PDB file of C-alpha atoms in Angstrom:
ATOM      1  CA  UNK A 893      93.071  86.995-208.229  1.00 54.00           C
ATOM      2  CA  UNK A 894      89.638  85.599-209.113  1.00 54.00           C
ATOM      3  CA  UNK A 895      89.477  82.076-210.462  1.00 62.00           C
ATOM      4  CA  UNK A 896      87.551  82.051-213.751  1.00 64.00           C
ATOM      5  CA  UNK A 897      85.927  78.688-213.028  1.00 66.00           C
ATOM      6  CA  UNK A 898      84.473  80.092-209.774  1.00 66.00           C
ATOM      7  CA  UNK A 899      83.211  83.156-211.611  1.00 66.00           C
ATOM      8  CA  UNK A 900      81.663  80.981-214.336  1.00 71.00           C
ATOM      9  CA  UNK A 901      79.921  78.763-211.801  1.00 73.00           C
ATOM     10  CA  UNK A 902      78.630  81.825-209.900  1.00 67.00           C
ATOM     11  CA  UNK A 903      77.285  83.348-213.123  1.00 65.00           C
ATOM     12  CA  UNK A 904      75.694  80.059-214.110  1.00 71.00           C
ATOM     13  CA  UNK A 905      74.000  79.744-210.703  1.00 66.00           C
ATOM     14  CA  UNK A 906      72.692  83.319-210.898  1.00 62.00           C
ATOM     15  CA  UNK A 907      71.363  82.714-214.407  1.00 65.00           C
ATOM     16  CA  UNK A 908      69.519  79.562-213.285  1.00 63.00           C
ATOM     17  CA  UNK A 909      67.949  81.432-210.359  1.00 59.00           C
ATOM     18  CA  UNK A 910      66.626  84.192-212.580  1.00 58.00           C
ATOM     19  CA  UNK A 911      65.281  81.903-215.317  1.00 59.00           C
ATOM     20  CA  UNK A 912      62.647  80.263-213.128  1.00 57.00           C
ATOM     21  CA  UNK A 913      59.758  81.516-215.260  1.00 59.00           C
ATOM     22  CA  UNK A 914      57.561  84.533-215.126  1.00 70.00           C
ATOM     23  CA  UNK A 915      54.289  85.309-213.410  1.00 70.00           C
ATOM     24  CA  UNK A 916      52.247  84.866-216.600  1.00 74.00           C
ATOM     25  CA  UNK A 917      53.549  81.306-216.972  1.00 72.00           C
ATOM     26  CA  UNK A 918      52.808  80.613-213.308  1.00 71.00           C
ATOM     27  CA  UNK A 919      49.219  81.881-213.630  1.00 73.00           C
ATOM     28  CA  UNK A 920      48.665  79.817-216.793  1.00 74.00           C
ATOM     29  CA  UNK A 921      49.962  76.731-215.013  1.00 80.00           C
ATOM     30  CA  UNK A 922      47.704  77.382-212.008  1.00 83.00           C
ATOM     31  CA  UNK A 923      44.700  77.797-214.336  1.00 82.00           C
ATOM     32  CA  UNK A 924      45.485  74.524-216.133  1.00 86.00           C
ATOM     33  CA  UNK A 925      45.877  72.786-212.761  1.00 87.00           C
ATOM     34  CA  UNK A 926      42.532  74.115-211.535  1.00 89.00           C
ATOM     35  CA  UNK A 927      40.765  73.171-214.796  1.00 93.00           C
ATOM     36  CA  UNK A 928      42.169  69.640-214.645  1.00 91.00           C
ATOM     37  CA  UNK A 929      41.089  69.197-211.030  1.00 91.00           C
ATOM     38  CA  UNK A 930      37.611  70.550-211.741  1.00 91.00           C
ATOM     39  CA  UNK A 931      37.246  68.162-214.692  1.00 93.00           C
ATOM     40  CA  UNK A 932      38.266  65.170-212.554  1.00 92.00           C
ATOM     41  CA  UNK A 933      35.896  66.154-209.731  1.00 92.00           C
ATOM     42  CA  UNK A 934      33.049  66.694-212.210  1.00 92.00           C
ATOM     43  CA  UNK A 935      33.665  63.292-213.798  1.00 91.00           C
ATOM     44  CA  UNK A 936      33.684  61.622-210.378  1.00 91.00           C
ATOM     45  CA  UNK A 937      30.417  63.358-209.418  1.00 90.00           C
ATOM     46  CA  UNK A 938      28.807  62.357-212.725  1.00 89.00           C
ATOM     47  CA  UNK A 939      29.895  58.731-212.386  1.00 88.00           C
ATOM     48  CA  UNK A 940      28.635  58.547-208.816  1.00 87.00           C
ATOM     49  CA  UNK A 941      25.315  60.247-209.530  1.00 87.00           C
ATOM     50  CA  UNK A 942      24.493  58.276-212.661  1.00 86.00           C
ATOM     51  CA  UNK A 943      25.697  54.887-211.501  1.00 82.00           C
ATOM     52  CA  UNK A 944      27.892  54.728-214.593  1.00 79.00           C
ATOM     53  CA  UNK A 945      30.010  51.620-214.865  1.00 75.00           C
ATOM     54  CA  UNK A 946      33.148  51.987-212.735  1.00 80.00           C
ATOM     55  CA  UNK A 947      35.086  49.425-214.778  1.00 82.00           C
ATOM     56  CA  UNK A 948      38.184  50.274-216.767  1.00 84.00           C
ATOM     57  CA  UNK A 949      39.004  47.531-219.279  1.00 86.00           C
ATOM     58  CA  UNK A 950      42.430  46.640-220.575  1.00 88.00           C
ATOM     59  CA  UNK A 951      42.729  44.436-223.651  1.00 92.00           C
ATOM     60  CA  UNK A 952      46.220  42.994-223.237  1.00 93.00           C
ATOM     61  CA  UNK A 953      46.917  39.251-223.306  1.00 96.00           C
ATOM     62  CA  UNK A 954      50.441  39.645-221.881  1.00 96.00           C
ATOM     63  CA  UNK A 955      49.116  41.550-218.876  1.00 93.00           C
ATOM     64  CA  UNK A 956      46.279  39.039-218.533  1.00 93.00           C
ATOM     65  CA  UNK A 957      48.841  36.211-218.486  1.00 96.00           C
ATOM     66  CA  UNK A 958      50.875  38.036-215.838  1.00 95.00           C
ATOM     67  CA  UNK A 959      47.837  38.488-213.601  1.00 92.00           C
ATOM     68  CA  UNK A 960      46.900  34.803-214.107  1.00 94.00           C
ATOM     69  CA  UNK A 961      50.360  33.726-212.947  1.00 96.00           C
ATOM     70  CA  UNK A 962      50.313  36.120-209.996  1.00 94.00           C
ATOM     71  CA  UNK A 963      46.864  34.887-208.895  1.00 91.00           C
ATOM     72  CA  UNK A 964      48.128  31.282-209.122  1.00 94.00           C
ATOM     73  CA  UNK A 965      51.153  32.151-206.921  1.00 94.00           C
ATOM     74  CA  UNK A 966      49.843  33.908-203.795  1.00 90.00           C
ATOM     75  CA  UNK A 967      53.324  34.531-202.350  1.00 91.00           C
ATOM     76  CA  UNK A 968      54.440  36.247-205.540  1.00 93.00           C
ATOM     77  CA  UNK A 969      51.176  38.200-205.712  1.00 92.00           C
ATOM     78  CA  UNK A 970      51.645  39.361-202.116  1.00 89.00           C
ATOM     79  CA  UNK A 971      55.234  40.424-202.806  1.00 91.00           C
ATOM     80  CA  UNK A 972      54.313  42.383-205.944  1.00 93.00           C
ATOM     81  CA  UNK A 973      51.236  43.854-204.252  1.00 91.00           C
ATOM     82  CA  UNK A 974      53.254  44.960-201.236  1.00 90.00           C
ATOM     83  CA  UNK A 975      55.876  46.602-203.475  1.00 93.00           C
ATOM     84  CA  UNK A 976      53.163  48.454-205.393  1.00 94.00           C
ATOM     85  CA  UNK A 977      51.513  49.583-202.150  1.00 92.00           C
ATOM     86  CA  UNK A 978      54.875  50.796-200.841  1.00 93.00           C
ATOM     87  CA  UNK A 979      55.573  52.650-204.091  1.00 93.00           C
ATOM     88  CA  UNK A 980      52.223  54.423-203.761  1.00 92.00           C
ATOM     89  CA  UNK A 981      52.704  55.157-200.055  1.00 90.00           C
ATOM     90  CA  UNK A 982      49.736  53.005-199.069  1.00 87.00           C
ATOM     91  CA  UNK A 983      49.469  50.831-195.994  1.00 84.00           C
ATOM     92  CA  UNK A 984      50.002  47.179-196.871  1.00 77.00           C
ATOM     93  CA  UNK A 985      46.948  44.930-196.757  1.00 72.00           C
ATOM     94  CA  UNK A 986      48.225  41.723-195.197  1.00 71.00           C
ATOM     95  CA  UNK A 987      44.835  40.297-194.206  1.00 70.00           C
ATOM     96  CA  UNK A 988      43.283  39.739-197.612  1.00 76.00           C
ATOM     97  CA  UNK A 989      44.552  38.548-200.941  1.00 79.00           C
ATOM     98  CA  UNK A 990      44.675  41.310-203.500  1.00 84.00           C
ATOM     99  CA  UNK A 991      42.124  41.187-206.287  1.00 86.00           C
ATOM    100  CA  UNK A 992      43.028  41.376-209.946  1.00 86.00           C
ATOM    101  CA  UNK A 993      41.337  44.783-210.184  1.00 87.00           C
ATOM    102  CA  UNK A 994      43.295  46.176-207.229  1.00 89.00           C
ATOM    103  CA  UNK A 995      46.535  44.879-208.726  1.00 90.00           C
ATOM    104  CA  UNK A 996      45.855  46.381-212.165  1.00 92.00           C
ATOM    105  CA  UNK A 997      44.745  49.650-210.581  1.00 92.00           C
ATOM    106  CA  UNK A 998      48.046  49.889-208.732  1.00 94.00           C
ATOM    107  CA  UNK A 999      49.994  49.023-211.905  1.00 94.00           C
ATOM    108  CA  UNK A1000      48.286  51.935-213.653  1.00 94.00           C
ATOM    109  CA  UNK A1001      48.809  54.305-210.719  1.00 95.00           C
ATOM    110  CA  UNK A1002      52.513  53.482-210.386  1.00 96.00           C
ATOM    111  CA  UNK A1003      52.952  53.829-214.152  1.00 96.00           C
ATOM    112  CA  UNK A1004      51.202  57.192-214.118  1.00 95.00           C
ATOM    113  CA  UNK A1005      53.265  58.324-211.143  1.00 95.00           C
ATOM    114  CA  UNK A1006      56.472  57.389-212.986  1.00 95.00           C
ATOM    115  CA  UNK A1007      55.418  58.830-216.348  1.00 96.00           C
ATOM    116  CA  UNK A1008      54.087  62.170-215.090  1.00 93.00           C
ATOM    117  CA  UNK A1009      54.506  62.763-211.354  1.00 93.00           C
ATOM    118  CA  UNK A1010      52.972  66.242-211.549  1.00 92.00           C
ATOM    119  CA  UNK A1011      49.825  65.005-213.304  1.00 91.00           C
ATOM    120  CA  UNK A1012      49.596  62.122-210.836  1.00 93.00           C
ATOM    121  CA  UNK A1013      49.682  64.537-207.885  1.00 93.00           C
ATOM    122  CA  UNK A1014      47.095  66.809-209.516  1.00 93.00           C
ATOM    123  CA  UNK A1015      44.822  63.796-210.018  1.00 93.00           C
ATOM    124  CA  UNK A1016      45.293  62.649-206.399  1.00 93.00           C
ATOM    125  CA  UNK A1017      44.538  66.168-205.158  1.00 92.00           C
ATOM    126  CA  UNK A1018      41.362  66.236-207.262  1.00 92.00           C
ATOM    127  CA  UNK A1019      40.226  62.871-205.892  1.00 92.00           C
ATOM    128  CA  UNK A1020      40.906  64.099-202.346  1.00 93.00           C
ATOM    129  CA  UNK A1021      38.838  67.234-203.051  1.00 90.00           C
ATOM    130  CA  UNK A1022      35.984  65.074-204.318  1.00 90.00           C
ATOM    131  CA  UNK A1023      36.115  62.824-201.239  1.00 91.00           C
ATOM    132  CA  UNK A1024      36.007  65.853-198.911  1.00 90.00           C
ATOM    133  CA  UNK A1025      33.131  67.518-200.792  1.00 81.00           C
ATOM    134  CA  UNK A1026      29.674  67.219-199.217  1.00 68.00           C
TER     135      UNK A1026
END
């Protein structure tokens, strides 16, 4: 005798396997990925060639206060910086004190990685492509 719960779980598993998407969706996703990467690489080339300002500004007094406190407490800054580096899979920089810009950049990167891991990876791939380009 066949147990209905086993049959239901087998049917559910088979349904999930076959609902993975179709080729048209996969091609559209690949096209969007390629377009995004090309746009990032183009923007990086344009910024490098034109000498455009590399600064990204954040108008946020709470974040400014946090960075002030971290800069005033080097041990705390090192701990937070090390955690951010670990989260991003970067080697820790124990020799130098982290700058405010490096800290904010890692805050943004970790936030982006948490909010949209796929977009974060596409962006990192695009940056890697740009670095490797002649």
